């Protein structure tokens, strides 16, 4: 493929797929692709779906996607599953709940492994979302890995974040309060066909009462039964309300400014990191430096500032 | 560069035997591959489209029902039709020896029958993936 970015912009699904691979694997052409795609991004509404393992995130995403398709919107889905820290391999199983979307030409689903990232996404998730955005997807879902309490990177990537909880975890709700409960713009109480859904709604409401007094948006709590398509239209309406709210309150702009800033800083530090690896570590220069520092011929602070000065030349 | 071999493990047709597919999926994960598992009852069209969206290096199909002579070649054609020229396509399951030459002629790179040690499958992929 000659010019992946151009072909993606022309509407080639294979090019979209190849672009995501180039980004994810950090191929030499990845930066050039992103440069060309960037001007075409910023149109999609990015929805984060997070929650504990097995809560029904993928099943809900499948149903929500179908609802947006009924409205004529195109849908991208990036689904993350954990990479094994031992083998580096992964079983990417989210797609299994979304098989009936596969042949819909208005939908594109891509599974990604975390590849060492600990925040519930992979390092390249944001760029994969950008590729789908540039391709022209109206709505992009990002499904995180099954999270505990500290994997909250999704708030940095999404415009609206939905936290999916299930009954039966009621006693644990205090424990997870510190983490994922704070990032929910919307709560879905899925598996409401199981006992304890109302109890969970009550508890969640009590917690929101405690910390929500000053907030201009109180996260709605919606009961759902994903595999029976119950609660799905209500969730889509709630997404719309939240979207309207963040647009009119200026929060969307604020969130995206913050995101742009974070992404720029990430890019900067990762480029500095790879400069150092390429020029100092791979060349073996580091060994001489370490020798000299150890022998007290020079101090590490001077060495580092010299490296930085050389880099900026 | 952070290249990892990506494999789609798929069960085409109505065959409900999924033990072998799951065993293979797990073995490939343990070998460091990223395995997209799509579950039972996939049509050849779904398999080819998923392979394209996931940009996998390998499509690995499992059939124990006897439907392989029709389904395997169909998937090969559809995957190639998506522009996935380099994608390695392999199959396994209960497949009579006599059927294997025709499957290979149709573009299935290798066929693995019951009793195959999973290490052999991993080796084959590592050696032949582009
Ligand atoms: C267990 C089993 C079942 C279980 C399945 C459980 C499950 N969820 O998988 C149950 C009891 C449900 C079952 C049901 C049936 N079964 Co049954 N079953 C078997 C049996 C005994 C073992 C299969 C197995 O799990 N092996 C263990 C796994 C690990 O091995 P494997 O799948 O062969 O995989 C290995 C290799 O083949 C290879 N491999 C497999 N797939 C792939 C894919 C790739 C990409 C690669 C690289 C390698 C690879 O690697 C694996 C590791 O070595 C076989 C007989 C046999 N010895 O094979 C019959 C067998 C497959 N069943 C058979 C039949 C007929 C049926 C039924 C139709 C019976 C009936 N009349 O109701 C139903 C149909 C079910 C359905 N919905 O499709 C026949 C099929 C005949 C045919 N092909 O012509 C067989 C061959 C028995 C026989 N000799 O008649 N079955
Ligand atoms: N009873 C019931 N089961 C459900 C409901 N929603 C999903 N499930 C089932 O729950 C299981 C897990 O669903 P998934 O959608 O895979 O959950 P997930 O949160 O994506 O899981 P991970 O990605 O592995 O963390 C599946 O067997 C679903 O069919 C529901 O509302 N009620
Ligand atoms: Mg999932």
XYZ file of C-alpha atoms and ligand atoms in Angstrom:
567
model
C 0.000 0.000 0.000
C 1.607 3.246 -1.183
C 0.030 5.931 0.942
C -1.927 4.386 3.792
C -3.141 7.692 5.212
C -4.465 8.886 1.857
C -6.213 5.595 1.175
C -7.744 5.705 4.650
C -9.045 9.198 3.934
C -10.424 7.891 0.639
C -12.463 5.364 2.612
C -10.424 2.144 2.433
C -11.189 -0.063 5.413
C -8.051 -2.106 4.800
C -6.031 1.117 4.971
C -7.685 2.004 8.298
C -6.724 -1.419 9.588
C -3.139 -1.123 8.308
C -2.818 2.358 9.774
C -3.785 1.091 13.219
C -1.219 -1.710 12.902
C 1.502 0.754 11.917
C 0.612 2.939 14.899
C 0.389 0.042 17.340
C 3.629 -1.594 16.221
C 5.430 1.763 15.908
C 6.421 1.151 12.311
C 8.653 3.762 10.659
C 5.718 5.260 8.761
C 3.496 5.661 11.852
C 4.387 9.294 12.535
C 3.910 10.272 8.906
C 0.488 8.614 8.914
C -0.591 10.399 12.091
C 0.637 13.734 10.757
C -1.506 13.354 7.698
C -4.564 12.142 9.619
C -4.446 14.712 12.396
C -6.114 17.583 10.491
C -9.097 15.286 9.862
C -9.686 14.427 13.517
C -11.857 16.021 16.187
C -15.292 15.223 14.761
C -16.102 11.955 16.500
C -17.859 11.648 19.837
C -15.675 9.350 21.952
C -17.448 7.180 24.498
C -15.491 5.321 27.170
C -16.947 2.091 28.539
C -15.296 0.808 31.685
C -16.081 -1.407 34.669
C -15.054 -4.642 36.357
C -14.271 -7.841 34.415
C -17.336 -9.565 33.036
C -19.740 -6.725 33.869
C -21.133 -6.772 30.345
C -19.100 -3.960 28.778
C -18.791 -5.679 25.392
C -22.410 -6.830 25.315
C -23.566 -3.297 26.118
C -21.219 -1.784 23.545
C -22.674 -4.124 20.927
C -26.225 -3.044 21.730
C -25.368 0.652 22.010
C -23.600 0.505 18.653
C -26.703 -0.964 17.051
C -28.803 1.848 18.519
C -26.486 4.477 16.997
C -26.593 2.613 13.682
C -30.398 2.905 13.727
C -29.884 6.667 13.947
C -27.699 6.442 10.860
C -24.436 7.099 12.689
C -21.230 5.268 11.828
C -19.479 3.536 14.705
C -15.882 2.670 15.544
C -15.034 0.372 18.429
C -11.638 -0.066 20.069
C -11.736 -2.932 22.562
C -8.840 -3.509 24.931
C -7.974 -6.754 26.693
C -5.026 -7.477 28.978
C -1.673 -8.632 27.633
C -0.019 -11.344 29.708
C 3.020 -9.868 31.447
C 4.673 -13.291 31.251
C 4.314 -14.278 27.613
C 3.470 -10.927 26.023
C 0.535 -12.684 24.398
C -3.152 -11.952 24.804
C -6.557 -13.399 24.151
C -8.641 -10.621 22.694
C -12.171 -11.809 23.354
C -14.384 -8.706 23.310
C -15.287 -9.237 19.682
C -17.095 -12.451 20.520
C -19.999 -10.317 21.883
C -20.058 -8.150 18.786
C -20.087 -10.706 15.986
C -23.379 -9.496 14.587
C -21.793 -6.092 13.888
C -18.965 -7.561 11.831
C -20.671 -7.378 8.459
C -22.153 -3.917 8.998
C -20.200 -1.587 6.705
C -20.881 1.345 9.020
C -18.986 -0.317 11.854
C -15.284 -1.044 12.372
C -14.063 -3.012 15.381
C -10.443 -3.311 16.451
C -9.134 -5.333 19.398
C -5.936 -4.299 21.149
C -3.802 -5.812 23.910
C -2.590 -3.535 26.715
C 1.047 -4.377 25.864
C 2.374 -3.343 29.245
C 0.251 -0.265 29.832
C -1.348 -0.318 33.282
C -4.138 2.244 33.061
C -6.786 0.041 31.430
C -5.944 1.093 27.860
C -2.916 0.539 25.646
C -0.381 3.283 24.885
C -1.636 3.509 21.324
C -5.376 3.536 22.011
C -5.673 7.297 21.582
C -4.006 7.182 18.167
C -6.166 4.255 17.044
C -9.200 6.362 18.003
C -7.794 9.240 15.947
C -7.432 6.965 12.923
C -11.101 5.961 13.208
C -12.055 9.593 13.720
C -10.192 10.635 10.568
C -11.849 7.752 8.718
C -15.132 9.477 9.528
C -16.693 7.449 12.314
C -19.346 9.532 14.094
C -19.222 7.687 17.396
C -16.209 5.797 18.741
C -16.477 3.432 21.670
C -13.422 2.598 23.727
C -13.908 -0.483 25.907
C -11.262 -0.755 28.616
C -9.945 -3.960 30.132
C -11.912 -5.190 33.141
C -10.798 -2.704 35.782
C -10.266 -2.770 39.538
C -9.987 0.700 40.996
C -6.944 2.426 39.638
C -7.183 1.926 35.896
C -8.666 5.273 34.999
C -6.829 6.326 31.824
C -10.135 6.184 29.983
C -11.156 9.629 31.300
C -8.229 11.104 29.432
C -9.272 9.470 26.171
C -13.063 9.818 26.192
C -15.556 12.684 25.961
C -18.073 10.779 28.062
C -17.235 7.880 30.360
C -19.745 5.229 31.327
C -18.961 2.956 34.264
C -20.705 -0.423 34.121
C -21.400 -2.021 37.502
C -23.271 -5.195 38.410
C -25.279 -6.343 41.445
C -23.517 -8.625 43.853
C -20.572 -6.311 44.227
C -22.485 -4.179 46.747
C -20.140 -4.872 49.620
C -17.177 -3.928 47.507
C -18.580 -0.628 46.435
C -16.798 1.260 49.190
C -13.551 -0.316 48.142
C -13.810 0.803 44.555
C -15.064 4.263 45.459
C -11.653 5.826 45.246
C -11.110 4.766 41.680
C -13.555 4.136 38.929
C -16.564 5.631 40.712
C -15.051 9.065 40.448
C -14.691 8.918 36.703
C -18.257 7.967 35.767
C -20.290 10.554 33.870
C -22.965 7.883 33.624
C -23.459 4.673 35.576
C -25.030 1.600 34.023
C -26.206 -1.012 36.490
C -26.058 -3.978 34.165
C -27.366 -7.490 34.823
C -30.372 -5.890 36.471
C -32.055 -9.263 35.938
C -29.975 -10.433 38.912
C -30.898 -9.806 42.553
C -29.540 -6.710 44.186
C -29.762 -4.172 41.359
C -32.006 -1.821 43.327
C -29.803 -2.108 46.383
C -26.803 -1.155 44.258
C -28.675 1.843 42.825
C -29.497 3.010 46.361
C -25.926 2.644 47.558
C -24.557 4.404 44.548
C -27.025 7.237 45.028
C -25.927 7.610 48.629
C -22.328 7.875 47.562
C -23.130 10.425 44.903
C -25.073 12.432 47.506
C -21.951 12.549 49.635
C -19.623 14.007 47.052
C -21.911 15.510 44.464
C -23.293 18.616 46.145
C -21.325 21.117 44.130
C -21.327 19.314 40.820
C -23.285 20.729 37.929
C -23.757 17.253 36.415
C -24.995 14.502 38.657
C -24.142 11.168 37.013
C -27.395 9.416 36.118
C -27.770 5.776 37.150
C -29.449 3.583 34.559
C -30.460 -0.042 35.004
C -29.823 -2.327 32.061
C -29.958 -5.929 30.950
C -27.532 -5.859 28.070
C -28.172 -9.306 26.638
C -31.916 -8.545 26.457
C -31.402 -5.050 25.048
C -33.088 -3.488 28.106
C -32.041 0.033 29.104
C -30.133 0.609 25.889
C -32.255 3.384 24.354
C -32.295 5.139 27.704
C -28.508 4.972 27.847
C -28.195 6.465 24.375
C -30.544 9.304 25.388
C -28.420 9.853 28.483
C -25.256 10.015 26.373
C -26.962 12.698 24.317
C -27.861 14.649 27.461
C -24.316 14.426 28.728
C -22.936 15.437 25.372
C -25.238 18.484 25.282
C -24.247 19.331 28.830
C -20.507 19.242 28.199
C -20.956 21.254 25.009
C -23.050 23.996 26.599
C -20.999 24.190 29.797
C -17.739 24.445 27.863
C -16.513 21.240 29.479
C -16.010 19.447 26.188
C -13.581 22.115 25.033
C -11.895 22.016 28.409
C -11.592 18.196 28.365
C -10.199 18.223 24.850
C -7.709 20.973 25.641
C -6.515 18.960 28.601
C -6.290 15.850 26.404
C -4.325 17.650 23.709
C -1.915 18.906 26.338
C -1.459 15.455 27.904
C -0.974 13.835 24.536
C 1.587 16.403 23.509
C 3.547 15.907 26.719
C 3.360 12.120 26.312
C 4.608 12.365 22.757
C 7.402 14.659 23.821
C 8.622 12.413 26.618
C 8.352 9.279 24.520
C 10.388 10.944 21.747
C 12.977 12.072 24.247
C 13.013 8.543 25.618
C 13.671 7.018 22.235
C 16.339 9.657 21.426
C 18.165 8.630 24.587
C 17.823 4.927 23.790
C 19.052 5.430 20.236
C 21.954 7.774 20.953
C 23.119 6.941 24.440
C 22.090 3.376 25.233
C 22.224 1.539 21.878
C 25.535 3.197 20.927
C 27.124 2.040 24.168
C 28.042 5.629 25.137
C 26.281 5.023 28.403
C 28.935 2.527 29.559
C 31.713 5.084 29.387
C 29.561 7.623 31.198
C 28.769 5.168 33.965
C 32.456 4.290 34.305
C 33.419 7.936 34.657
C 30.659 8.619 37.143
C 31.631 5.597 39.198
C 35.261 6.683 39.187
C 34.107 10.122 40.355
C 35.719 11.751 37.325
C 32.420 13.482 36.718
C 29.051 13.699 38.461
C 25.760 12.351 37.021
C 24.128 15.800 37.075
C 26.680 17.266 34.719
C 26.447 14.236 32.431
C 22.686 14.554 32.178
C 22.692 18.256 31.471
C 25.302 17.726 28.758
C 23.133 15.038 27.162
C 20.150 17.377 27.178
C 22.172 20.256 25.742
C 23.429 18.036 22.923
C 19.919 16.855 22.192
C 18.571 20.364 21.812
C 21.311 21.398 19.400
C 9.045 -1.393 16.936
C 6.669 -3.523 18.902
C 5.506 -6.068 16.364
C 3.489 -8.993 17.640
C 2.042 -11.846 15.637
C -1.736 -11.484 15.548
C -3.900 -14.536 14.943
C -7.632 -14.878 14.374
C -8.853 -18.190 15.771
C -12.199 -18.932 14.184
C -14.820 -21.669 14.086
C -16.571 -21.562 10.725
C -19.950 -23.176 10.188
C -22.335 -24.831 12.602
C -19.822 -27.170 14.265
C -20.049 -26.814 18.045
C -16.762 -28.513 19.017
C -14.727 -25.663 20.470
C -12.302 -27.407 22.817
C -9.572 -27.703 20.221
C -9.948 -24.064 19.144
C -9.682 -22.932 22.767
C -6.652 -25.134 23.426
C -4.950 -23.721 20.346
C -5.915 -20.117 21.264
C -4.400 -20.499 24.718
C -1.234 -22.115 23.398
C -0.747 -19.284 20.921
C -1.257 -16.682 23.631
C 1.331 -18.448 25.783
C 3.703 -18.298 22.834
C 3.372 -14.502 22.902
C 0.848 -14.036 20.097
C -2.186 -11.772 20.197
C -5.156 -14.027 19.602
C -8.516 -12.670 18.526
C -11.093 -15.311 19.344
C -14.486 -14.863 17.723
C -16.302 -17.907 19.071
C -18.623 -20.388 17.432
C -20.729 -20.346 14.289
C -18.994 -17.803 12.110
C -19.742 -17.487 8.430
C -16.792 -17.309 6.013
C -17.798 -13.682 5.313
C -17.620 -12.799 9.020
C -14.235 -14.496 9.388
C -12.736 -12.667 6.418
C -14.085 -9.291 7.515
C -12.877 -9.784 11.102
C -9.456 -10.836 9.803
C -9.275 -7.604 7.804
C -10.460 -5.315 10.629
C -8.013 -6.914 13.039
C -5.210 -6.971 10.453
C -4.130 -10.413 11.608
C -1.050 -12.187 10.265
C -2.695 -15.578 10.573
C -6.223 -16.926 10.178
C -6.507 -20.235 12.076
C -9.712 -22.233 11.596
C -10.944 -25.271 13.461
C -13.504 -27.737 12.109
C -14.400 -31.151 13.517
C -17.713 -31.669 11.752
C -16.529 -32.545 8.273
C -17.506 -29.258 6.616
C -13.896 -28.293 5.860
C -13.848 -29.113 2.090
C -16.329 -26.336 1.446
C -15.608 -23.808 4.222
C -11.799 -23.651 4.273
C -11.366 -22.727 0.560
C -14.232 -20.242 0.798
C -12.482 -18.368 3.609
C -9.207 -18.346 1.652
C -10.937 -16.703 -1.320
C -12.727 -14.112 0.813
C -9.632 -13.201 2.828
C -7.576 -12.752 -0.362
C -10.447 -10.745 -1.805
C -10.099 -8.260 1.060
C -6.544 -7.528 -0.054
C -4.933 -9.596 2.700
C -2.311 -11.087 0.395
C 0.270 -12.063 3.000
C -2.082 -13.516 5.581
C -1.166 -17.093 6.503
C -4.248 -19.337 6.560
C -4.158 -22.638 8.436
C -6.697 -25.157 9.647
C -7.129 -28.013 12.075
C -9.538 -30.512 13.572
C -10.900 -33.862 12.448
C -9.751 -33.845 8.841
C -9.088 -37.046 6.868
C -5.566 -37.373 5.411
C -7.042 -37.752 1.954
C -8.635 -34.305 2.051
C -5.443 -32.452 2.895
C -3.848 -32.150 -0.585
C -6.966 -30.475 -1.975
C -7.094 -28.034 0.947
C -3.450 -27.142 0.423
C -4.054 -26.628 -3.275
C -6.844 -24.251 -2.297
C -4.461 -22.119 -0.259
C -4.542 -23.602 3.249
C -0.870 -23.473 4.251
C -1.035 -26.410 6.668
C -3.573 -28.703 8.328
C -3.220 -29.980 11.913
C -5.117 -33.099 12.925
C -5.996 -34.533 16.377
C -3.031 -35.246 18.605
C -0.834 -32.487 17.173
C 1.361 -31.039 19.945
C 0.594 -27.307 20.147
C 4.319 -26.543 20.040
C 4.326 -27.752 16.455
C 1.599 -25.249 15.562
C 3.535 -22.403 17.208
C 6.689 -23.396 15.319
C 4.861 -23.560 12.014
C 3.440 -20.065 12.476
C 6.760 -18.573 13.561
C 8.517 -20.064 10.547
C 5.924 -19.197 7.937
C 4.376 -15.897 8.972
C 5.243 -12.928 6.781
C -15.382 -33.924 22.903
C -16.237 -34.256 21.700
C -17.530 -33.754 21.673
C -18.064 -32.801 22.738
C -17.615 -31.382 22.336
C -17.312 -30.473 23.514
C -16.773 -29.138 23.034
N -17.334 -28.074 23.549
O -15.864 -29.070 22.239
C -19.583 -33.019 22.569
C -20.007 -34.153 23.497
C -20.469 -31.808 22.854
C -19.660 -33.523 21.135
C -20.810 -33.464 20.378
C -20.904 -33.960 19.080
N -19.951 -34.653 18.412
Co -18.162 -34.856 19.040
N -16.453 -35.351 19.594
C -15.743 -35.077 20.650
C -14.394 -35.843 20.577
C -14.545 -37.108 21.421
C -13.162 -35.088 21.034
C -12.975 -33.681 20.455
C -12.058 -32.880 21.331
O -12.505 -31.996 22.080
N -10.769 -33.164 21.310
C -9.772 -32.483 22.093
C -9.195 -31.294 21.287
C -8.130 -30.596 22.094
O -8.636 -31.808 20.102
P -8.969 -31.298 18.637
O -10.216 -30.527 18.601
O -8.811 -32.412 17.696
O -7.796 -30.250 18.388
C -6.463 -30.648 18.155
C -6.106 -30.792 16.691
O -7.178 -31.273 15.910
C -5.664 -29.426 16.289
N -6.641 -28.416 15.929
C -7.972 -28.385 16.079
N -8.468 -27.230 15.627
C -7.444 -26.499 15.170
C -7.385 -25.271 14.581
C -6.173 -24.763 14.172
C -6.111 -23.464 13.534
C -5.011 -25.504 14.366
C -3.734 -24.923 13.948
C -5.061 -26.738 14.969
C -6.265 -27.234 15.360
O -4.980 -28.983 17.436
C -5.603 -29.507 18.622
C -4.504 -29.904 19.546
O -3.816 -30.997 19.033
C -14.315 -36.145 19.043
C -13.543 -37.413 18.675
C -12.098 -37.149 18.483
N -11.291 -38.050 18.946
O -11.690 -36.118 17.912
C -15.792 -36.259 18.669
C -16.226 -35.954 17.251
C -15.503 -34.712 16.748
N -17.653 -35.663 17.421
C -18.376 -36.113 16.432
C -19.779 -35.959 16.344
C -20.454 -36.670 15.187
C -20.497 -35.211 17.298
C -22.000 -34.957 17.289
C -22.611 -34.626 15.941
C -22.618 -36.198 17.926
C -24.122 -36.282 17.894
N -24.611 -37.080 17.013
O -24.792 -35.586 18.673
C -22.157 -33.804 18.281
C -22.187 -32.450 17.534
C -21.909 -31.242 18.423
C -22.007 -29.933 17.695
N -22.870 -29.035 18.146
O -21.341 -29.694 16.730
C -17.545 -36.815 15.373
C -17.368 -35.988 14.091
C -17.427 -36.890 12.867
C -16.916 -36.279 11.619
N -16.100 -35.247 11.591
O -17.246 -36.811 10.580
C -16.228 -37.134 16.170
C -14.967 -37.156 15.283
C -16.418 -38.496 16.848
C -16.505 -39.642 15.856
N -15.428 -40.347 15.667
O -17.538 -39.850 15.300
N -18.478 -34.016 20.725
N -27.705 -12.191 33.105
C -27.069 -11.284 32.394
N -25.937 -11.604 31.747
C -25.321 -10.649 31.029
C -25.824 -9.329 30.914
N -24.991 -8.609 30.146
C -23.999 -9.437 29.784
N -24.186 -10.672 30.307
C -23.303 -11.851 30.169
O -22.151 -11.634 30.951
C -21.001 -12.250 30.350
C -19.879 -11.231 30.207
O -20.273 -10.235 29.285
P -19.238 -9.342 28.496
O -20.014 -8.385 27.678
O -18.228 -10.177 27.827
O -18.546 -8.591 29.713
P -17.263 -7.621 29.670
O -17.459 -6.633 30.765
O -17.077 -7.096 28.312
O -16.096 -8.622 30.038
P -14.504 -8.381 29.934
O -14.251 -7.604 28.675
O -13.956 -9.759 29.894
O -14.119 -7.632 31.165
C -21.500 -12.802 29.034
O -21.753 -14.167 29.206
C -22.767 -12.043 28.757
O -23.696 -12.764 27.978
C -27.043 -9.023 31.621
O -27.550 -7.903 31.595
N -27.610 -10.033 32.325
Mg -15.375 -7.193 27.077
